[in-house]
XYZ file of N, CA and C in Angstrom:
786
model
N -22.497 -105.443 -15.459
C -21.627 -104.081 -15.114
C -20.733 -104.263 -13.954
N -19.585 -103.930 -14.074
C -18.782 -103.899 -12.808
C -18.104 -102.705 -12.306
N -18.057 -102.410 -11.231
C -17.131 -101.037 -10.646
C -16.201 -101.737 -10.057
N -15.002 -100.849 -10.234
C -13.580 -101.088 -9.645
C -13.280 -99.762 -8.932
N -12.990 -99.894 -7.800
C -12.618 -98.776 -6.983
C -11.337 -98.145 -7.274
N -11.086 -97.367 -7.844
C -9.484 -96.693 -8.175
C -8.994 -96.094 -7.407
N -9.942 -94.884 -6.798
C -9.371 -94.162 -5.455
C -10.816 -93.604 -5.022
N -10.581 -93.438 -3.549
C -11.836 -93.039 -2.644
C -11.532 -92.449 -1.718
N -10.475 -91.887 -1.618
C -9.817 -91.097 -0.257
C -10.526 -89.536 -0.873
N -11.227 -88.951 0.219
C -11.578 -87.916 0.039
C -10.681 -86.632 0.145
N -11.106 -85.412 -0.469
C -10.227 -84.216 -0.690
C -8.835 -84.394 -1.123
N -7.944 -85.368 -1.030
C -6.872 -85.622 -1.288
C -5.915 -87.014 -1.379
N -5.076 -87.499 -1.818
C -4.788 -88.824 -1.819
C -4.223 -89.267 -0.507
N -4.894 -90.472 0.097
C -4.128 -90.873 1.393
C -3.333 -91.853 1.064
N -2.922 -92.604 2.051
C -1.935 -93.395 2.341
C -2.349 -94.844 1.579
N -3.401 -94.841 1.469
C -3.853 -96.418 0.926
C -4.970 -96.244 -0.286
N -5.139 -94.781 -0.623
C -5.981 -94.704 -1.790
C -5.648 -93.319 -2.543
N -6.000 -93.207 -3.592
C -5.968 -91.819 -4.464
C -7.182 -91.223 -4.217
N -7.394 -90.152 -4.958
C -8.552 -89.421 -4.620
C -9.326 -90.195 -5.682
N -10.653 -89.447 -5.835
C -11.935 -90.000 -6.493
C -11.589 -90.802 -7.954
N -12.009 -91.649 -8.217
C -11.831 -92.245 -9.603
C -12.532 -93.626 -9.413
N -13.573 -93.978 -10.237
C -14.452 -95.065 -10.242
C -14.472 -95.803 -11.631
N -14.040 -97.168 -12.125
C -13.902 -97.594 -13.162
C -15.056 -98.621 -13.291
N -15.879 -98.259 -14.192
C -17.097 -98.938 -14.764
C -16.828 -99.856 -15.947
N -17.116 -101.215 -16.072
C -16.914 -101.788 -17.291
C -18.185 -102.736 -17.478
N -18.442 -103.080 -18.880
C -19.483 -103.866 -19.299
C -19.390 -104.485 -20.837
N -19.792 -105.804 -20.828
C -20.013 -106.395 -22.148
C -20.852 -105.537 -23.176
N -20.505 -105.282 -24.265
C -21.438 -104.835 -25.165
C -20.732 -104.801 -26.612
N -21.777 -105.478 -27.667
C -21.282 -105.366 -28.887
C -20.118 -106.043 -29.338
N -20.010 -107.146 -28.621
C -18.632 -108.206 -28.833
C -17.077 -107.427 -28.043
N -17.570 -106.358 -27.140
C -16.231 -106.013 -26.548
C -16.603 -105.676 -25.258
N -15.455 -105.337 -24.573
C -15.683 -104.397 -23.121
C -15.408 -103.192 -23.161
N -16.483 -102.158 -22.675
C -16.398 -100.777 -22.597
C -15.882 -100.536 -21.386
N -15.293 -99.488 -21.368
C -14.945 -98.826 -20.129
C -14.741 -97.171 -19.784
N -15.408 -96.800 -18.654
C -15.752 -95.452 -18.425
C -14.945 -95.288 -17.106
N -14.484 -94.134 -16.997
C -14.345 -93.619 -15.546
C -15.203 -92.422 -15.134
N -15.234 -92.824 -13.693
C -16.062 -91.790 -13.115
C -15.442 -90.656 -12.207
N -14.769 -89.692 -12.649
C -13.798 -88.834 -11.994
C -12.558 -89.252 -12.310
N -11.509 -88.378 -12.158
C -10.075 -88.822 -12.428
C -9.206 -87.852 -11.492
N -9.378 -88.096 -10.131
C -8.788 -87.311 -9.110
C -7.249 -87.535 -9.075
N -6.525 -86.512 -8.130
C -5.107 -86.400 -8.203
C -4.731 -88.066 -7.764
N -3.528 -88.434 -8.345
C -3.146 -89.843 -7.747
C -3.669 -91.076 -8.565
N -5.060 -90.838 -9.112
C -5.878 -92.037 -9.936
C -5.007 -92.737 -10.766
N -4.225 -91.983 -11.540
C -3.977 -92.298 -13.069
C -3.058 -93.493 -12.735
N -2.120 -93.488 -11.917
C -1.277 -94.543 -11.745
C -1.928 -95.916 -11.511
N -2.907 -95.909 -10.297
C -3.662 -97.187 -9.811
C -4.675 -97.503 -11.434
N -5.312 -96.546 -12.004
C -5.910 -96.955 -12.897
C -5.335 -98.009 -13.747
N -4.142 -97.834 -14.043
C -3.262 -98.497 -14.875
C -3.258 -100.135 -14.366
N -3.347 -100.381 -13.078
C -3.445 -101.589 -12.586
C -4.725 -102.399 -12.951
N -5.666 -101.575 -13.521
C -6.819 -102.360 -14.186
C -7.245 -102.192 -15.455
N -6.661 -101.203 -16.242
C -6.836 -101.279 -17.589
C -5.576 -100.397 -18.417
N -5.722 -100.846 -19.713
C -4.843 -99.987 -20.551
C -5.375 -98.358 -20.554
N -4.824 -97.249 -20.773
C -5.413 -96.108 -20.606
C -6.042 -95.884 -22.012
N -5.323 -96.718 -23.092
C -6.336 -96.431 -24.450
C -7.135 -97.083 -24.489
N -7.632 -98.087 -23.552
C -8.800 -98.855 -23.631
C -10.171 -98.102 -23.169
N -10.035 -96.868 -22.626
C -10.920 -95.995 -22.075
C -11.753 -95.733 -23.072
N -13.237 -95.455 -22.852
C -14.141 -94.956 -23.871
C -14.841 -93.690 -23.466
N -14.322 -93.237 -22.292
C -14.900 -91.728 -21.947
C -14.241 -91.610 -20.344
N -14.176 -90.435 -20.059
C -13.835 -89.722 -18.920
C -15.044 -89.012 -18.544
N -15.796 -89.260 -17.210
C -17.022 -88.636 -16.859
C -16.674 -87.984 -15.433
N -16.741 -86.404 -15.708
C -16.302 -85.621 -14.282
C -17.734 -85.289 -13.532
N -17.968 -85.244 -12.388
C -18.777 -84.888 -11.524
C -18.583 -83.259 -11.366
N -17.495 -82.776 -11.050
C -17.470 -81.468 -10.777
C -15.825 -81.158 -10.820
N -15.682 -79.828 -10.756
C -14.161 -79.328 -11.114
C -13.478 -78.855 -9.776
N -13.431 -79.816 -8.928
C -12.339 -79.726 -7.570
C -11.298 -80.694 -7.738
N -10.173 -80.347 -7.620
C -8.996 -81.105 -8.214
C -9.053 -82.521 -7.683
N -9.590 -82.715 -6.462
C -9.328 -84.005 -6.060
C -10.431 -85.127 -7.078
N -11.019 -84.322 -8.049
C -12.108 -85.001 -8.837
C -11.536 -85.402 -10.416
N -10.557 -84.349 -10.909
C -10.483 -84.140 -12.006
C -8.927 -83.956 -12.381
N -7.898 -83.764 -11.608
C -6.694 -83.126 -11.846
C -5.747 -84.149 -12.695
N -6.040 -85.509 -12.475
C -5.268 -86.286 -13.166
C -5.467 -86.263 -14.699
N -6.422 -85.553 -15.053
C -6.691 -85.298 -16.518
C -5.571 -84.751 -17.120
N -4.606 -83.866 -16.087
C -3.254 -83.307 -16.728
C -2.589 -84.657 -17.191
N -2.150 -85.604 -16.290
C -1.563 -86.622 -16.674
C -1.880 -87.443 -17.865
N -3.430 -87.566 -17.768
C -4.024 -88.157 -19.139
C -3.440 -87.381 -20.314
N -3.693 -86.276 -20.544
C -3.329 -85.331 -21.568
C -1.817 -85.702 -22.189
N -0.878 -85.819 -21.000
C 0.431 -86.426 -21.297
C 0.575 -87.926 -22.051
N -0.068 -88.428 -21.549
C -0.358 -89.937 -22.001
C -0.911 -89.993 -23.376
N -1.973 -89.056 -23.658
C -2.417 -88.929 -25.243
C -1.483 -88.304 -26.015
N -1.121 -87.007 -25.607
C 0.018 -86.265 -26.685
C 1.086 -86.956 -27.142
N 1.939 -87.645 -26.015
C 3.073 -88.216 -26.202
C 3.312 -89.660 -26.266
N 2.129 -90.308 -26.288
C 2.525 -91.813 -26.678
C 3.165 -92.044 -27.796
N 4.158 -93.044 -27.665
C 4.929 -93.281 -29.020
C 4.175 -93.901 -29.981
N 4.253 -93.493 -31.151
C 3.293 -94.181 -32.302
C 1.819 -93.652 -32.183
N 1.945 -92.610 -31.550
C 0.573 -91.790 -31.574
C -0.790 -92.802 -30.734
N -1.718 -91.989 -30.137
C -2.789 -92.502 -29.451
C -3.760 -93.268 -30.478
N -3.716 -94.403 -30.394
C -4.647 -95.151 -30.959
C -6.226 -95.210 -31.082
N -6.896 -95.085 -32.175
C -8.254 -94.938 -32.151
C -8.923 -93.569 -31.831
N -9.997 -93.533 -30.851
C -11.077 -92.685 -30.843
C -10.212 -91.235 -30.253
N -10.872 -90.290 -30.141
C -10.868 -88.925 -29.829
C -11.285 -88.916 -28.661
N -10.944 -89.009 -27.405
C -11.473 -89.568 -26.169
C -12.092 -88.464 -25.695
N -13.596 -88.840 -25.392
C -14.766 -87.981 -24.703
C -14.469 -87.758 -23.621
N -14.428 -86.648 -22.928
C -14.532 -85.823 -21.867
C -15.765 -85.172 -21.232
N -16.620 -85.738 -20.434
C -17.912 -85.119 -20.203
C -17.516 -84.271 -19.049
N -17.981 -83.283 -18.693
C -17.928 -82.535 -17.657
C -18.743 -81.280 -17.500
N -18.613 -80.456 -16.287
C -19.119 -79.159 -16.209
C -18.729 -78.068 -17.225
N -19.579 -76.944 -17.357
C -18.870 -76.103 -18.499
C -17.646 -75.546 -18.170
N -16.785 -75.437 -19.143
C -15.510 -74.783 -18.899
C -14.522 -75.744 -18.298
N -14.755 -77.151 -18.614
C -13.994 -78.161 -18.363
C -12.567 -77.857 -18.838
N -12.769 -77.620 -19.963
C -11.457 -77.573 -21.324
C -10.610 -76.212 -20.860
N -11.392 -75.182 -20.430
C -10.600 -73.873 -20.095
C -9.721 -73.997 -18.596
N -10.515 -74.919 -17.783
C -9.980 -75.218 -16.470
C -8.578 -76.042 -16.575
N -8.817 -77.096 -17.427
C -7.805 -77.987 -17.209
C -6.493 -77.413 -17.948
N -6.853 -76.720 -19.289
C -5.733 -76.187 -19.833
C -4.982 -74.895 -18.878
N -5.826 -74.183 -18.123
C -5.090 -73.510 -17.244
C -4.512 -73.982 -16.039
N -4.781 -75.254 -15.789
C -4.115 -76.028 -14.720
C -2.637 -76.498 -15.303
N -2.552 -76.700 -16.288
C -1.421 -77.226 -16.821
C -0.562 -76.031 -17.731
N -0.930 -74.836 -17.663
C -0.381 -73.923 -18.282
C -0.382 -73.764 -19.624
N -1.509 -74.120 -20.198
C -1.505 -74.088 -21.864
C -2.760 -73.093 -22.185
N -2.100 -72.498 -23.213
C -3.090 -71.390 -23.956
C -4.658 -72.538 -23.781
N -5.639 -71.860 -23.588
C -7.027 -72.555 -23.953
C -7.147 -72.680 -25.208
N -6.915 -72.137 -26.225
C -6.811 -72.310 -27.619
C -5.533 -72.492 -28.117
N -5.234 -74.010 -28.667
C -6.375 -74.880 -28.437
C -6.390 -75.691 -27.277
N -5.736 -75.594 -26.163
C -5.360 -76.309 -25.085
C -5.327 -77.884 -25.149
N -6.284 -78.458 -24.683
C -6.224 -79.966 -24.608
C -7.289 -80.506 -25.659
N -7.961 -79.586 -26.504
C -8.599 -80.139 -27.427
C -8.204 -81.140 -28.635
N -6.941 -80.971 -28.997
C -6.544 -81.833 -29.521
C -6.269 -83.316 -29.110
N -6.449 -83.397 -27.696
C -6.370 -84.747 -27.072
C -7.607 -85.129 -26.656
N -8.528 -84.477 -26.242
C -9.927 -84.877 -25.676
C -11.262 -84.324 -26.678
N -12.156 -84.715 -26.544
C -13.539 -84.364 -27.112
C -14.280 -83.855 -25.890
N -13.979 -82.671 -25.594
C -14.735 -81.953 -24.368
C -16.410 -81.854 -24.780
N -17.183 -82.402 -23.775
C -18.685 -82.251 -23.946
C -19.227 -82.091 -22.653
N -20.081 -80.984 -22.808
C -20.485 -80.130 -21.436
C -22.071 -80.920 -20.963
N -21.982 -81.484 -19.756
C -23.027 -82.131 -18.970
C -24.415 -80.964 -19.265
N -25.649 -81.440 -19.814
C -27.019 -80.874 -19.490
C -27.564 -81.373 -18.481
N -28.238 -80.788 -17.288
C -28.690 -81.254 -16.361
C -29.825 -82.211 -16.670
N -29.890 -83.362 -16.386
C -30.941 -84.448 -16.367
C -31.096 -84.918 -17.993
N -30.060 -84.458 -18.721
C -30.368 -85.086 -20.112
C -29.343 -86.127 -20.350
N -29.817 -87.316 -20.323
C -28.906 -88.855 -20.425
C -28.011 -88.649 -21.397
N -26.948 -89.474 -21.518
C -26.004 -89.411 -22.477
C -25.554 -90.820 -22.714
N -25.544 -91.432 -23.788
C -25.393 -92.689 -24.130
C -23.862 -93.009 -24.440
N -23.086 -93.944 -23.910
C -21.769 -94.376 -24.298
C -21.899 -95.673 -24.112
N -21.700 -96.160 -25.229
C -21.766 -97.990 -25.558
C -23.054 -98.691 -24.722
N -22.609 -99.417 -23.652
C -24.100 -100.046 -23.051
C -24.302 -99.227 -21.768
N -23.710 -97.919 -21.584
C -23.983 -96.951 -20.412
C -24.973 -96.070 -20.642
N -25.705 -95.548 -19.984
C -26.644 -94.272 -20.178
C -26.645 -93.799 -18.671
N -26.003 -92.494 -19.120
C -25.487 -91.541 -17.612
C -26.411 -90.350 -17.598
N -26.788 -89.850 -16.659
C -27.857 -89.046 -16.502
C -27.148 -87.921 -15.408
N -26.793 -86.867 -15.461
C -26.143 -86.159 -14.704
C -27.258 -85.152 -13.861
N -27.230 -85.079 -12.528
C -28.353 -84.572 -11.874
C -27.631 -83.312 -10.876
N -28.085 -82.050 -10.821
C -27.334 -81.341 -9.997
C -27.317 -81.390 -8.599
N -26.465 -81.197 -7.625
C -26.460 -81.461 -6.635
C -25.871 -80.256 -5.584
N -25.900 -80.687 -4.312
C -25.438 -79.346 -3.416
C -24.024 -79.312 -3.028
N -23.304 -78.504 -3.401
C -22.058 -78.501 -3.263
C -21.345 -77.168 -3.540
N -20.369 -76.527 -2.801
C -19.858 -74.878 -3.056
C -18.961 -74.753 -4.296
N -19.836 -75.282 -5.657
C -19.215 -75.055 -6.742
C -20.219 -74.589 -7.856
N -19.863 -73.918 -9.111
C -20.988 -73.683 -9.917
C -21.503 -74.845 -10.198
N -20.855 -75.794 -10.588
C -21.839 -77.056 -11.246
C -21.232 -78.229 -10.506
N -22.081 -79.020 -9.968
C -21.596 -80.319 -9.291
C -22.784 -81.232 -9.466
N -22.657 -82.415 -9.915
C -23.554 -83.465 -10.553
C -23.296 -84.839 -9.912
N -24.561 -85.378 -9.265
C -24.351 -86.870 -9.016
C -24.652 -87.533 -10.652
N -24.162 -88.537 -10.561
C -24.265 -89.048 -11.918
C -24.875 -90.513 -11.736
N -26.016 -90.617 -12.596
C -26.706 -92.008 -12.409
C -26.471 -92.772 -13.690
N -26.132 -94.113 -13.384
C -25.375 -94.895 -14.535
C -26.299 -96.024 -14.862
N -27.112 -96.153 -15.892
C -27.606 -97.443 -16.105
C -26.808 -98.181 -17.026
N -26.677 -99.669 -16.807
C -26.133 -100.550 -17.607
C -26.369 -102.081 -17.578
N -25.915 -102.764 -18.298
C -26.252 -104.379 -18.381
C -26.136 -105.232 -17.114
N -27.112 -105.663 -16.688
C -27.113 -106.664 -15.780
C -27.145 -108.073 -16.287
N -27.698 -108.658 -15.330
C -27.692 -110.518 -15.757
C -29.121 -110.956 -16.669
N -28.931 -111.415 -17.397
C -30.217 -111.935 -18.169
C -31.071 -110.970 -18.921
N -29.981 -110.092 -19.488
C -30.808 -108.746 -20.094
C -31.733 -107.516 -19.137
N -31.192 -107.747 -18.032
C -31.926 -106.800 -17.280
C -30.851 -105.493 -17.260
N -31.447 -104.267 -16.565
C -30.742 -103.235 -16.367
C -30.619 -102.784 -15.043
N -29.123 -102.403 -14.806
C -28.827 -102.257 -13.186
C -28.400 -100.453 -13.189
N -28.590 -100.152 -11.906
C -28.243 -98.887 -11.967
C -26.986 -98.685 -10.908
N -26.352 -97.953 -11.107
C -25.267 -97.201 -10.019
C -25.445 -95.728 -9.940
N -25.557 -95.277 -8.908
C -25.478 -93.815 -8.606
C -24.328 -93.577 -7.883
N -23.436 -92.609 -8.268
C -22.517 -91.906 -7.759
C -22.725 -90.640 -7.359
N -22.829 -90.088 -5.964
C -23.276 -89.031 -5.529
C -22.430 -87.977 -5.900
N -20.996 -87.897 -6.398
C -20.184 -86.757 -6.609
C -19.940 -86.397 -5.156
N -19.916 -84.989 -4.990
C -19.690 -84.248 -3.672
C -21.067 -83.645 -3.537
N -21.606 -83.901 -2.092
C -22.849 -83.037 -2.034
C -23.206 -83.280 -0.559
N -23.931 -82.208 -0.074
C -24.778 -82.160 0.999
C -25.881 -82.936 0.724
N -26.822 -83.174 1.588
C -28.312 -83.889 1.603
C -29.048 -82.815 0.679
N -29.655 -83.322 -0.007
C -30.655 -82.436 -1.091
C -31.531 -83.447 -1.742
N -32.912 -82.912 -2.289
C -33.996 -84.156 -3.012
C -33.581 -84.405 -4.262
N -32.479 -83.678 -4.661
C -31.814 -83.855 -6.135
C -30.975 -85.122 -6.051
N -30.491 -85.330 -4.769
C -29.591 -86.667 -4.847
C -30.303 -87.835 -4.455
N -31.632 -87.698 -3.979
C -32.665 -88.952 -3.560
C -33.022 -89.079 -5.048
N -33.418 -88.178 -5.829
C -33.853 -88.403 -7.230
C -32.722 -89.352 -8.018
N -31.804 -88.896 -7.905
C -30.502 -89.458 -8.546
C -30.546 -90.947 -8.056
N -30.633 -91.263 -6.907
C -30.352 -92.445 -6.338
C -31.205 -93.339 -6.362
N -32.626 -93.124 -6.852
C -33.679 -93.558 -6.650
C -33.675 -95.079 -7.044
N -33.948 -96.085 -6.208
C -33.958 -97.717 -6.481
C -32.361 -97.993 -7.077
N -31.582 -97.463 -6.801
C -30.099 -97.747 -7.449
C -30.097 -99.043 -6.802
N -29.326 -99.837 -7.805
C -28.676 -101.437 -7.192
C -27.306 -100.833 -6.285
N -26.551 -99.914 -6.769
C -25.479 -99.404 -5.862
C -25.553 -98.236 -5.620
N -25.158 -97.622 -4.736
C -25.110 -96.125 -4.581
C -23.951 -95.949 -3.903
N -22.896 -95.348 -4.511
C -21.487 -94.825 -4.258
C -21.811 -93.494 -3.835
N -21.857 -93.454 -2.353
C -22.079 -92.183 -1.622
C -21.009 -91.730 -0.970
N -20.641 -90.394 -0.952
C -19.616 -89.833 -0.374
C -20.054 -89.467 1.143
N -19.259 -89.435 2.387
C -19.531 -89.160 3.587
C -18.213 -88.734 3.821
N -17.975 -87.597 3.776
C -16.692 -86.854 4.097
C -16.486 -86.177 5.605
N -17.791 -86.135 6.069
C -17.893 -85.433 7.198
C -18.271 -86.469 8.558
N -17.444 -86.370 9.572
C -17.418 -87.059 10.673
C -18.534 -86.532 11.688
N -19.589 -87.447 11.819
C -20.845 -86.988 12.723
C -20.219 -86.761 14.028
N -20.822 -85.621 14.831
C -20.386 -85.031 15.847
C -19.447 -84.102 15.814
N -18.230 -84.314 14.863
C -16.901 -83.263 14.970
C -17.526 -82.097 13.603
N -18.281 -82.472 12.633
C -18.680 -81.492 11.967
C -19.897 -81.163 11.359
N -20.719 -81.240 12.408
C -22.062 -81.156 12.433
C -22.645 -79.731 11.929
N -21.720 -78.669 12.292
C -22.025 -77.418 12.207
C -21.589 -76.942 10.568
N -21.123 -77.697 9.960
C -20.609 -77.531 8.594
C -21.991 -77.858 7.555
N -22.476 -77.089 6.747
C -23.485 -77.147 5.893
C -23.376 -77.014 4.507
N -23.644 -77.707 3.601
C -23.902 -77.414 2.018
C -22.600 -77.774 1.640
N -21.606 -78.645 2.187
C -20.755 -78.879 1.468
C -20.582 -80.431 1.405
N -20.776 -81.349 2.478
C -20.433 -82.962 2.338
C -21.554 -83.432 3.388
N -21.936 -84.886 2.933
C -22.657 -85.558 3.769
C -21.716 -86.130 4.778
N -22.745 -86.498 6.111
C -21.904 -87.227 7.038
C -22.522 -88.565 6.945
N -22.298 -89.181 8.122
C -22.680 -90.738 8.018
C -24.187 -90.794 8.271
N -24.735 -89.979 8.958
C -26.376 -90.051 9.254
C -27.099 -89.347 8.145
N -26.458 -88.407 7.484
C -27.023 -87.676 6.435
C -27.147 -88.745 5.357
N -26.035 -89.495 5.060
C -25.887 -90.543 4.022
C -26.937 -91.640 4.084
N -26.779 -92.194 5.178
C -28.020 -92.933 5.861
C -29.346 -92.646 5.087
N -29.629 -91.250 5.449
C -30.961 -90.901 5.335
C -31.114 -90.845 3.867
N -30.383 -90.300 2.989
C -30.419 -90.203 1.475
C -30.451 -91.535 1.006
N -29.765 -92.649 1.534
C -30.118 -93.902 0.625
C -31.328 -94.452 1.131
N -31.860 -94.272 2.403
C -33.412 -94.796 2.544
C -34.183 -94.066 1.996
N -34.151 -92.612 1.966
C -35.230 -91.992 1.372
C -34.957 -92.442 -0.258
N -34.040 -92.792 -0.955
C -34.096 -93.246 -2.448
C -34.369 -94.727 -2.534
N -34.446 -95.330 -1.588
C -34.627 -96.878 -1.672
C -33.796 -97.746 -2.257
N -32.369 -97.010 -2.074
C -31.096 -97.900 -2.501
C -30.967 -99.374 -2.047
N -30.577 -100.460 -2.681
C -30.360 -101.631 -2.500
C -29.278 -101.541 -1.832
N -28.002 -101.054 -2.034
C -26.685 -101.118 -1.624
C -25.740 -99.796 -1.539
N -25.173 -99.907 -0.342
C -24.566 -98.420 -0.340
C -22.910 -98.536 -0.045
N -22.318 -98.101 -0.820
C -20.888 -98.189 -0.577
C -20.461 -96.406 -0.056
N -19.799 -96.680 1.071
C -19.586 -95.188 1.315
C -18.066 -94.823 0.843
N -18.121 -93.500 0.179
C -16.509 -93.051 -0.363
C -16.336 -91.866 -0.039
N -15.223 -91.381 -0.514
C -14.682 -90.036 -0.534
C -14.523 -89.608 1.335
N -14.022 -90.549 2.006
C -13.724 -90.190 2.975
C -12.303 -90.129 3.718
N -12.124 -88.894 4.128
C -10.751 -88.167 4.188
C -9.992 -88.956 5.292
N -8.488 -88.838 5.240
C -7.779 -89.400 6.545
C -8.163 -89.009 7.820
N -8.659 -87.927 7.741
C -9.012 -87.515 9.206
C -10.336 -87.658 9.663
N -11.078 -88.376 9.012
C -12.431 -88.659 9.289
C -12.417 -90.277 9.814
N -13.075 -90.787 10.604
C -13.224 -91.977 11.293
C -14.168 -92.748 10.434
N -13.618 -93.733 9.520
C -14.583 -94.763 8.856
C -15.822 -95.573 10.124
N -15.030 -95.757 11.142
C -16.136 -96.709 12.123
C -17.136 -95.567 12.300
N -16.757 -94.445 12.995
C -17.992 -93.408 13.194
C -18.959 -93.211 12.076
N -18.513 -93.236 10.761
C -19.219 -92.785 9.614
C -19.989 -93.868 9.274
N -19.670 -95.071 9.427
C -20.159 -96.411 9.339
C -21.274 -96.486 10.364
N -21.001 -96.413 11.611
C -22.012 -96.716 12.484
C -23.222 -95.741 12.310
N -23.044 -94.256 11.942
C -24.206 -93.483 12.085
C -24.929 -93.594 10.749
N -24.154 -94.165 9.612
C -25.122 -94.541 8.492
C -25.926 -95.467 8.893
N -25.688 -96.629 9.392
C -26.611 -97.852 9.741
C -27.762 -97.155 10.735
N -27.528 -96.472 11.577
C -28.739 -95.626 12.256
C -29.967 -95.209 11.261
N -29.544 -95.048 9.968
C -30.525 -94.334 9.182
C -30.733 -95.121 8.056
N -29.980 -96.341 7.698
C -30.291 -97.167 6.724
C -29.923 -98.600 6.926
N -30.956 -99.390 6.765
C -30.996 -100.836 7.028
C -30.744 -101.675 5.966
N -30.127 -101.529 4.995
C -29.728 -102.393 3.664
C -28.356 -102.937 3.683
N -27.841 -103.274 2.690
C -26.448 -103.668 2.739
C -25.439 -102.416 2.331
N -24.504 -102.400 3.544
C -23.857 -101.299 3.667
C -22.268 -101.738 3.741
N -21.327 -100.947 3.284
C -20.063 -101.060 3.342
C -19.127 -99.752 2.977
N -17.864 -99.881 3.363
C -17.065 -98.526 2.954
C -16.086 -99.101 1.806
N -16.029 -98.120 0.799
C -15.478 -98.420 -0.270
C -13.961 -98.740 -0.369
N -13.338 -99.458 -0.771
C -11.975 -100.053 -0.537
C -11.342 -99.761 -2.106
N -9.982 -99.168 -1.952
C -9.405 -99.005 -3.372
C -8.897 -100.201 -3.666
N -9.038 -100.802 -5.030
C -8.640 -101.805 -5.599
C -9.750 -103.206 -5.798
N -10.732 -102.708 -5.050
C -11.670 -103.858 -4.830
C -12.720 -103.584 -6.067
N -13.212 -104.777 -6.799
C -14.201 -104.777 -7.901
C -15.596 -105.442 -7.292
N -16.504 -104.851 -7.803
C -17.843 -105.157 -7.401
C -18.613 -105.537 -8.559
N -19.615 -106.563 -8.640
C -20.457 -106.800 -9.400
C -21.826 -106.155 -9.349
N -22.332 -105.511 -10.324
C -23.376 -104.632 -10.087
C -24.775 -105.579 -10.633
N -25.510 -106.415 -10.087
C -26.473 -107.254 -10.450
C -27.974 -106.947 -10.171
């Protein structure tokens, strides 16, 4: 299983990265399967540097804040108006309740039919796994100020027939559910939007470096990639504070980089 960072800027696109979007790919049944975790604003352009849009097998949304799903509007245009028609599958979109209505409203469409001709909308059921080719994805509710926010635990093929695990935190503050989702993950793609010392008075929204490190340590994650860091948050501060609570393999996610998950 491979992870490509399409976008990792927190809250809105930055000068070096779109907002949240992560491409997972793996070989299965004689072909490459591809899914994206989130499709935040600005991500659709960079995504095309790494795959043809028609080669996607599913879009999986952690929650319905614009920096995590708004480029679904552009994807709708690509599907609806592609010359010659969209090839193959009716593209599945997994997300929280009312994803179909929210994105139709964002584009100014009547929700009936909205984007249903373009996408097969499917609603996450907490802790109920979904299988997409070689990927098994389990949505776990986490702590963020919106009706439904999920961490996504993805199991996929590793080397020599083994199973590897990537956990994507989505947006969340510290909670036991996040530890559950990241338990023994080979890669923990963990948000750290708040800067330690500056944002310590803010609760229930995002992690800072110290809390990200605590969550990773409690979960026993093998490797951590810090992500969703806004332009006004110091990566250096967040990284140093994470290290105080987590002694495993640690780095900041960088847009355009591909990681092997083994």
